[in-house]
Tab-separated table of C-alpha atoms in Angstrom:
chain	number	residue	atom	x	y	z
A	1	MET	CA	0.000	0.000	0.000
A	2	LYS	CA	1.145	3.503	-0.813
A	3	LEU	CA	-0.004	5.939	1.853
A	4	MET	CA	0.144	9.736	1.758
A	5	ILE	CA	0.221	11.461	5.153
A	6	ALA	CA	-0.593	15.141	5.667
A	7	SER	CA	-1.565	17.400	8.540
A	8	ASP	CA	-2.720	20.865	9.513
A	9	ILE	CA	-4.606	22.170	6.469
A	10	HIS	CA	-6.273	24.763	8.743
A	11	GLY	CA	-8.942	25.771	6.235
A	12	SER	CA	-6.581	26.798	3.423
A	13	ALA	CA	-8.258	26.025	0.095
A	14	PHE	CA	-5.066	27.185	-1.635
A	15	TYR	CA	-2.890	24.568	0.080
A	16	CYS	CA	-5.605	21.897	0.235
A	17	GLU	CA	-5.777	22.035	-3.566
A	18	LYS	CA	-1.988	21.644	-3.783
A	19	MET	CA	-2.162	18.708	-1.339
A	20	ILE	CA	-4.830	16.972	-3.431
A	21	GLU	CA	-2.793	17.580	-6.598
A	22	ALA	CA	0.174	15.926	-4.840
A	23	TYR	CA	-2.032	13.014	-3.725
A	24	LYS	CA	-3.182	12.394	-7.308
A	25	ARG	CA	0.348	12.827	-8.681
A	26	GLU	CA	1.704	10.332	-6.121
A	27	GLY	CA	-0.938	7.714	-6.994
A	28	ALA	CA	-1.341	6.838	-3.306
A	29	ASP	CA	-4.010	4.350	-2.214
A	30	ARG	CA	-5.123	6.383	0.809
A	31	LEU	CA	-4.639	9.826	2.324
A	32	LEU	CA	-4.181	9.918	6.106
A	33	LEU	CA	-4.995	13.355	7.551
A	34	LEU	CA	-3.598	14.040	11.019
A	35	GLY	CA	-6.150	16.673	11.993
A	36	ASP	CA	-6.755	20.439	12.017
A	37	ILE	CA	-8.664	20.421	8.757
A	38	LEU	CA	-11.025	23.427	8.608
A	39	TYR	CA	-10.280	25.977	11.339
A	40	HIS	CA	-7.082	28.024	11.577
A	41	GLY	CA	-7.144	28.137	15.389
A	42	PRO	CA	-6.629	31.139	17.657
A	43	ARG	CA	-2.826	30.767	17.757
A	44	ASN	CA	-2.324	30.889	13.989
A	45	ASP	CA	-2.673	33.665	11.475
A	46	LEU	CA	-5.096	33.018	8.635
A	47	PRO	CA	-3.355	30.795	6.089
A	48	GLU	CA	-3.206	31.786	2.439
A	49	GLY	CA	-6.526	31.109	0.723
A	50	TYR	CA	-8.458	30.557	3.954
A	51	ALA	CA	-11.810	29.206	2.755
A	52	PRO	CA	-13.100	26.294	4.875
A	53	LYS	CA	-16.202	25.783	2.697
A	54	GLU	CA	-13.959	25.256	-0.320
A	55	VAL	CA	-11.854	22.754	1.654
A	56	ILE	CA	-15.059	20.862	2.509
A	57	ALA	CA	-16.021	20.763	-1.183
A	58	MET	CA	-12.551	19.420	-2.113
A	59	LEU	CA	-12.294	16.741	0.585
A	60	ASN	CA	-15.823	15.281	0.653
A	61	PRO	CA	-15.546	13.747	-2.852
A	62	LEU	CA	-12.443	11.864	-1.583
A	63	LYS	CA	-14.242	10.465	1.481
A	64	SER	CA	-13.692	6.806	0.536
A	65	GLU	CA	-9.932	7.403	0.276
A	66	LEU	CA	-9.456	9.381	3.515
A	67	LEU	CA	-8.401	8.256	6.969
A	68	CYS	CA	-8.449	10.976	9.601
A	69	VAL	CA	-7.832	11.696	13.276
A	70	ARG	CA	-9.106	14.689	15.260
A	71	GLY	CA	-6.927	17.738	15.714
A	72	ASN	CA	-7.247	20.234	18.546
A	73	CYS	CA	-9.039	22.621	16.142
A	74	ASP	CA	-11.535	19.981	14.893
A	75	THR	CA	-15.002	19.854	16.501
A	76	GLU	CA	-18.435	18.289	16.194
A	77	VAL	CA	-19.577	21.145	13.961
A	78	ASP	CA	-16.779	20.259	11.525
A	79	GLN	CA	-17.965	16.657	11.530
A	80	MET	CA	-21.455	17.863	10.580
A	81	VAL	CA	-20.148	19.153	7.228
A	82	LEU	CA	-17.479	16.535	6.479
A	83	GLU	CA	-18.655	13.193	5.086
A	84	PHE	CA	-15.811	11.127	6.572
A	85	PRO	CA	-15.013	10.447	10.245
A	86	ILE	CA	-12.710	13.020	11.871
A	87	LEU	CA	-13.371	12.779	15.623
A	88	ALA	CA	-11.203	9.806	16.679
A	89	ASP	CA	-8.255	10.931	18.790
A	90	TYR	CA	-6.032	8.235	17.283
A	91	CYS	CA	-5.928	5.190	15.071
A	92	TYR	CA	-3.600	2.250	14.644
A	93	VAL	CA	-2.338	1.588	11.134
A	94	ASN	CA	-0.673	-1.738	10.380
A	95	LEU	CA	1.444	-1.899	7.241
A	96	SER	CA	3.832	-4.387	5.711
A	97	GLY	CA	7.492	-3.486	5.628
A	98	GLU	CA	9.908	-3.653	2.717
A	99	ASN	CA	8.886	-6.195	0.060
A	100	GLY	CA	5.913	-7.219	2.213
A	101	GLN	CA	8.168	-8.390	5.050
A	102	GLY	CA	7.776	-7.360	8.691
A	103	ASP	CA	4.734	-5.655	10.100
A	104	ILE	CA	4.894	-1.967	10.946
A	105	THR	CA	2.527	-0.623	13.588
A	106	ILE	CA	1.809	3.090	13.518
A	107	PHE	CA	-0.003	5.007	16.260
A	108	ALA	CA	-1.419	7.951	14.303
A	109	THR	CA	-2.718	10.961	16.219
A	110	HIS	CA	-2.740	14.735	15.940
A	111	GLY	CA	-0.183	15.365	18.675
A	112	HIS	CA	-2.009	17.567	21.177
A	113	ILE	CA	-2.819	14.618	23.477
A	114	TYR	CA	-0.224	11.974	22.614
A	115	HIS	CA	3.268	13.085	21.603
A	116	PRO	CA	6.902	12.278	22.500
A	117	HIS	CA	6.472	13.770	25.992
A	118	HIS	CA	3.167	11.972	26.665
A	119	LEU	CA	3.395	8.591	25.003
A	120	PRO	CA	0.529	6.294	24.095
A	121	PRO	CA	0.986	2.561	24.706
A	122	LEU	CA	3.696	1.537	22.234
A	123	LYS	CA	5.655	-1.666	21.688
A	124	ASP	CA	9.363	-1.598	20.984
A	125	GLY	CA	9.773	-0.643	17.316
A	126	ASP	CA	6.361	1.012	16.866
A	127	ILE	CA	5.975	4.374	15.174
A	128	LEU	CA	4.354	7.445	16.745
A	129	LEU	CA	3.012	9.600	13.927
A	130	ASN	CA	1.568	13.038	14.561
A	131	GLY	CA	1.242	16.567	13.219
A	132	HIS	CA	0.289	19.527	15.462
A	133	THR	CA	3.742	21.131	15.738
A	134	HIS	CA	3.828	22.137	12.040
A	135	VAL	CA	7.469	20.996	12.016
A	136	PRO	CA	8.626	17.848	10.174
A	137	ALA	CA	10.340	15.286	12.401
A	138	CYS	CA	12.067	11.922	12.207
A	139	GLU	CA	13.561	10.927	15.547
A	140	GLU	CA	14.364	7.677	17.314
A	141	ILE	CA	13.348	7.988	20.938
A	142	LEU	CA	14.060	5.768	23.932
A	143	ASP	CA	11.071	5.246	26.200
A	144	MET	CA	11.135	4.927	30.005
A	145	ASN	CA	11.145	1.101	29.757
A	146	GLY	CA	14.231	0.915	27.556
A	147	GLY	CA	12.323	0.350	24.317
A	148	THR	CA	12.756	2.455	21.224
A	149	TYR	CA	10.190	3.911	18.894
A	150	GLN	CA	10.287	6.247	15.929
A	151	TYR	CA	8.603	9.639	16.082
A	152	LEU	CA	7.514	10.955	12.675
A	153	ASN	CA	5.786	14.220	11.762
A	154	PRO	CA	4.915	15.329	8.208
A	155	GLY	CA	4.930	19.030	9.103
A	156	SER	CA	2.083	21.265	7.928
A	157	VAL	CA	0.373	21.559	4.578
A	158	SER	CA	-0.596	25.222	5.073
A	159	ILE	CA	1.252	26.839	8.002
A	160	PRO	CA	4.785	25.393	8.301
A	161	LYS	CA	6.856	26.583	11.235
A	162	GLU	CA	10.557	26.926	12.098
A	163	GLY	CA	11.531	27.516	8.474
A	164	SER	CA	10.133	24.199	7.264
A	165	GLU	CA	8.378	23.676	3.934
A	166	HIS	CA	4.702	23.145	3.127
A	167	SER	CA	4.955	19.368	3.245
A	168	TYR	CA	3.558	15.851	3.403
A	169	MET	CA	4.901	12.307	3.696
A	170	ILE	CA	4.658	9.188	1.561
A	171	TYR	CA	4.944	5.647	2.922
A	172	GLU	CA	5.720	2.856	0.476
A	173	ASN	CA	7.614	-0.451	0.751
A	174	GLY	CA	9.056	0.223	4.203
A	175	THR	CA	10.233	3.769	3.466
A	176	PHE	CA	8.844	7.108	4.603
A	177	ALA	CA	9.668	10.103	2.402
A	178	TRP	CA	9.087	13.764	3.283
A	179	LYS	CA	8.215	15.953	0.318
A	180	ASN	CA	7.264	19.553	-0.313
A	181	LEU	CA	3.989	20.216	-2.125
A	182	THR	CA	5.705	20.248	-5.516
A	183	GLY	CA	6.844	16.661	-4.875
A	184	GLU	CA	10.509	17.321	-4.142
A	185	GLU	CA	11.792	14.798	-1.612
A	186	TYR	CA	13.928	16.262	1.149
A	187	GLN	CA	14.203	13.434	3.707
A	188	THR	CA	13.675	9.667	3.928
A	189	TRP	CA	13.613	7.069	6.667
A	190	LYS	CA	13.609	3.328	6.082
A	191	THR	CA	11.854	1.120	8.612
A	192	VAL	CA	13.584	-1.825	10.216
A	193	SER	CA	11.784	-5.174	10.201
A	194	HIS	CA	10.583	-6.186	13.673
A	195	SER	CA	9.000	-9.489	12.670
């Protein structure tokens, strides 16, 4: 399975359109959204092309291809207008590793509840995937029990921070790739089989 991962659209029709163009260009099987879809939030400036109703009109036709978790700016009123589930705080995604070998377990969440400083239940070798910070990340972290896990963050589609690019991630055949919205790859990480 080829999976595209994106986060923090924050109501930008301008960047949502670029994200969808990237999704189609990539030929991914599914698009996993890590929350903060329609509202910019009180801590952010309005992103370029802020038009939540246009974002709704772009995403609803893709409903059968979307997986989504709730961001701190997503609410029940957002769910009323979106035709795909957005209110789960997390989901587990199980993927096959390189050449179909070795299972990869991903705990996908927005990042405002579970994050590297407040871990969900993880097994050694699992991946914690979240957005929220608007900063891409790829870090191996040691937990309090001596296990290791990988922390991954695609950054933000519409409001990148700390000099990062408007970005997303692709997962395919055991490799995660970070790309800007024009499709230029700027970082990769290859999973290690834990089977």
